[in-house]
Short mmCIF file of C-alpha atoms in Angstrom, two decimals:
data_model
loop_
_atom_site.label_atom_id
_atom_site.label_comp_id
_atom_site.label_asym_id
_atom_site.label_seq_id
_atom_site.Cartn_x
_atom_site.Cartn_y
_atom_site.Cartn_z
CA MET A 1 -8.68 2.01 -10.78
CA THR A 2 -12.46 0.77 -11.68
CA SER A 3 -13.21 -0.63 -15.17
CA ASP A 4 -15.83 2.43 -15.35
CA THR A 5 -12.29 4.79 -14.84
CA GLU A 6 -11.29 6.20 -18.33
CA PHE A 7 -7.75 7.15 -18.20
CA ILE A 8 -6.68 9.26 -21.11
CA ARG A 9 -2.83 9.58 -21.55
CA ILE A 10 -1.91 13.04 -23.08
CA LEU A 11 1.78 13.37 -22.47
CA GLY A 12 2.45 9.46 -23.16
CA ALA A 13 3.54 7.13 -20.33
CA ALA A 14 6.37 4.77 -19.66
CA GLY A 15 5.82 1.62 -19.68
CA SER A 16 6.26 -1.12 -17.13
CA ASP A 17 9.58 -2.44 -19.55
CA ALA A 18 10.53 1.13 -20.40
CA GLU A 19 13.77 2.79 -17.97
CA GLN A 20 13.28 5.96 -19.57
CA PRO A 21 11.08 8.78 -18.48
CA PRO A 22 8.83 10.21 -21.64
CA PRO A 23 10.59 12.99 -23.62
CA ARG A 24 9.05 16.66 -22.40
CA PRO A 25 7.00 17.75 -25.72
CA VAL A 26 8.60 20.87 -27.70
CA ALA A 27 7.02 24.04 -26.20
CA LYS A 28 4.92 25.68 -28.38
CA PRO A 29 3.66 29.47 -27.92
CA LEU A 30 0.77 30.06 -25.94
CA PRO A 31 -2.35 31.01 -28.20
CA GLU A 32 -3.70 34.68 -27.56
CA VAL A 33 -7.18 33.31 -26.63
CA LEU A 34 -7.49 30.52 -23.91
CA PRO A 35 -10.38 28.82 -22.82
CA ILE A 36 -11.09 29.89 -19.15
CA LEU A 37 -11.55 28.06 -16.29
CA GLY A 38 -12.63 29.46 -12.71
CA LEU A 39 -10.93 28.17 -9.85
CA SER A 40 -12.80 28.05 -6.31
CA ASP A 41 -9.99 27.74 -3.92
CA ILE A 42 -6.48 27.80 -5.79
CA VAL A 43 -4.22 30.31 -6.99
CA PHE A 44 -1.76 28.94 -9.74
CA PHE A 45 1.53 30.40 -10.34
CA PRO A 46 4.34 29.32 -12.90
CA GLY A 47 5.80 26.01 -12.65
CA MET A 48 2.92 24.74 -9.74
CA VAL A 49 2.00 21.41 -10.70
CA ALA A 50 -1.40 20.32 -9.37
CA PRO A 51 -4.62 18.03 -9.65
CA LEU A 52 -7.81 20.10 -9.94
CA LEU A 53 -11.13 18.30 -9.59
CA VAL A 54 -13.80 19.47 -12.63
CA GLU A 55 -17.22 19.03 -11.59
CA SER A 56 -19.81 21.16 -13.46
CA ALA A 57 -20.68 20.14 -17.11
CA GLN A 58 -19.46 23.35 -18.64
CA SER A 59 -15.96 22.83 -17.20
CA ILE A 60 -16.00 19.49 -18.00
CA LYS A 61 -16.73 20.36 -21.90
CA LEU A 62 -13.69 22.82 -21.43
CA ILE A 63 -11.62 20.27 -20.46
CA ASP A 64 -12.66 17.96 -23.02
CA ASP A 65 -11.97 20.42 -25.93
CA VAL A 66 -8.51 21.22 -24.46
CA VAL A 67 -7.60 17.76 -24.22
CA GLY A 68 -8.82 17.04 -27.77
CA GLY A 69 -7.06 20.46 -28.69
CA ASP A 70 -3.50 22.21 -27.64
CA ARG A 71 -3.81 21.26 -24.00
CA PHE A 72 -3.69 24.87 -23.03
CA LEU A 73 -5.99 26.88 -20.98
CA GLY A 74 -6.40 29.87 -18.53
CA LEU A 75 -6.77 29.38 -15.05
CA ILE A 76 -8.45 32.03 -12.86
CA LEU A 77 -9.16 32.40 -9.28
CA GLN A 78 -13.04 32.91 -8.33
CA ARG A 79 -14.29 36.36 -6.57
CA ARG A 80 -17.26 34.15 -5.24
CA PRO A 81 -16.06 30.25 -4.99
CA GLU A 82 -19.87 29.39 -4.66
CA VAL A 83 -20.67 29.99 -8.35
CA GLU A 84 -20.67 26.97 -10.44
CA ASN A 85 -20.37 28.54 -13.72
CA PRO A 86 -18.83 31.71 -13.35
CA LEU A 87 -18.87 34.98 -15.60
CA PRO A 88 -16.05 37.38 -16.09
CA GLU A 89 -17.41 39.44 -13.26
CA ASP A 90 -16.94 36.55 -11.11
CA LEU A 91 -13.51 36.07 -12.05
CA TRP A 92 -10.13 38.53 -11.08
CA PRO A 93 -8.61 39.92 -14.22
CA HIS A 94 -5.29 37.90 -13.72
CA GLY A 95 -4.57 34.36 -14.07
CA CYS A 96 -1.82 31.84 -15.04
CA ALA A 97 -1.64 29.74 -18.44
CA ALA A 98 -1.61 26.13 -17.85
CA ARG A 99 -1.26 22.79 -19.76
CA VAL A 100 -3.19 19.60 -18.98
CA LEU A 101 -1.02 17.37 -18.75
CA LYS A 102 -2.94 14.41 -17.58
CA MET A 103 -6.87 13.45 -17.45
CA LEU A 104 -9.21 11.08 -15.46
CA LYS A 105 -13.02 10.41 -16.16
CA PHE A 106 -14.62 8.67 -13.62
CA PRO A 107 -18.04 7.02 -13.46
CA ASP A 108 -19.69 9.83 -11.16
CA ASN A 109 -19.52 12.04 -13.88
CA THR A 110 -16.65 14.10 -12.69
CA VAL A 111 -13.17 14.85 -14.10
CA ARG A 112 -9.54 15.08 -12.58
CA VAL A 113 -6.88 16.67 -14.33
CA LEU A 114 -3.51 17.27 -13.43
CA VAL A 115 -2.33 20.96 -14.92
CA GLU A 116 1.24 22.58 -15.15
CA GLY A 117 1.24 26.27 -14.72
CA LEU A 118 3.11 28.03 -17.44
CA ARG A 119 2.86 31.83 -17.70
CA ARG A 120 0.77 34.62 -16.01
CA PHE A 121 -1.28 36.90 -17.66
CA ARG A 122 -3.80 39.37 -17.79
CA VAL A 123 -7.14 39.10 -19.23
CA GLU A 124 -7.97 41.72 -21.85
CA VAL A 125 -11.09 40.64 -23.34
CA TYR A 126 -13.70 38.11 -23.07
CA GLU A 127 -14.34 36.76 -26.25
CA THR A 128 -17.33 34.08 -25.93
CA GLN A 129 -19.27 32.86 -22.90
CA GLU A 130 -20.67 29.71 -24.36
CA PRO A 131 -20.45 27.00 -24.41
CA TYR A 132 -17.54 28.08 -21.83
CA LEU A 133 -15.44 31.30 -21.38
CA ARG A 134 -12.63 32.46 -23.36
CA ALA A 135 -10.42 35.32 -23.07
CA ARG A 136 -8.18 37.01 -25.35
CA THR A 137 -4.89 37.18 -22.89
CA LEU A 138 -1.76 39.58 -22.05
CA ILE A 139 1.14 37.77 -21.34
CA LEU A 140 2.73 39.29 -18.38
CA GLU A 141 6.23 39.58 -19.02
CA ALA A 142 7.96 41.22 -15.77
CA GLU A 143 11.20 40.50 -15.00
CA GLY A 144 11.07 37.32 -12.57
CA LEU A 145 7.23 36.97 -13.12
CA ASN A 146 7.13 33.70 -14.90
CA GLN A 147 10.71 32.37 -13.57
CA PRO A 148 10.90 29.93 -10.86
CA GLY A 149 11.79 31.15 -7.57
CA LYS A 150 15.23 30.74 -6.06
CA TRP A 151 16.89 30.22 -3.15
CA PRO A 152 18.60 33.40 -1.96
CA GLY A 153 21.10 31.42 0.38
CA GLY A 154 22.06 32.56 3.72
CA LYS A 155 20.50 36.35 3.15
CA SER A 156 16.51 35.03 3.46
CA GLY A 157 13.94 37.53 4.43
CA ILE A 158 10.18 37.07 4.73
CA THR A 159 9.07 35.41 1.59
CA ILE A 160 5.63 37.16 0.70
CA GLY A 161 4.75 35.06 -2.73
CA PHE A 162 6.51 33.04 -5.42
CA GLY A 163 9.92 34.27 -6.32
CA TYR A 164 9.78 37.21 -3.83
CA ASP A 165 11.90 37.32 -0.61
CA LEU A 166 11.95 40.49 0.99
CA GLY A 167 15.55 40.16 2.12
CA GLN A 168 16.37 39.73 -1.63
CA VAL A 169 13.59 42.15 -3.30
CA LYS A 170 13.18 45.69 -2.71
CA VAL A 171 9.56 46.75 -1.68
CA ASP A 172 9.30 49.00 -4.57
CA GLN A 173 9.74 46.50 -7.00
CA LEU A 174 7.14 44.12 -5.59
CA VAL A 175 4.98 46.89 -5.59
CA ALA A 176 5.77 47.80 -9.90
CA ASP A 177 5.33 43.82 -10.73
CA TRP A 178 1.97 43.14 -8.28
CA GLY A 179 0.56 46.40 -7.93
CA ASP A 180 -2.34 45.75 -9.80
CA VAL A 181 -3.14 42.27 -8.62
#
């Protein structure tokens, strides 16, 4: 890491002499209104942890505010990946509430964040567009929607989505849970 790179610890990290990993933070309730980060090439699900590259000034402002606050944000796939600062009509109506675990700022004015998907949601209404999108969301509570996938054992069928193995889930249940996506 160069001296121009700023590493910001959010959850804390064990020092070189520590043997135990840091304790997980106490679960906080998700806020009703989330800042929304449009994603051009990845769909997030609960339980997923992945790095994201943030480049636009609007998105970097969002990340700075999230890290300085409760660390929660909404991640939504963009309908048109080429749009740098998407508007509500450029985003799909469903997304994943997530928590920023770590953030790295680089000298080329980009930010890399490690995020953890928490819960699926549907956007009810976008409340603001400046300085970035903020939306009132409804957490989706359908059975199995926010649960980690499970291994079906020797009866595996065709897996068509997170936790949906056709050998275990009937098609009508799948359509009921995911039909509006």
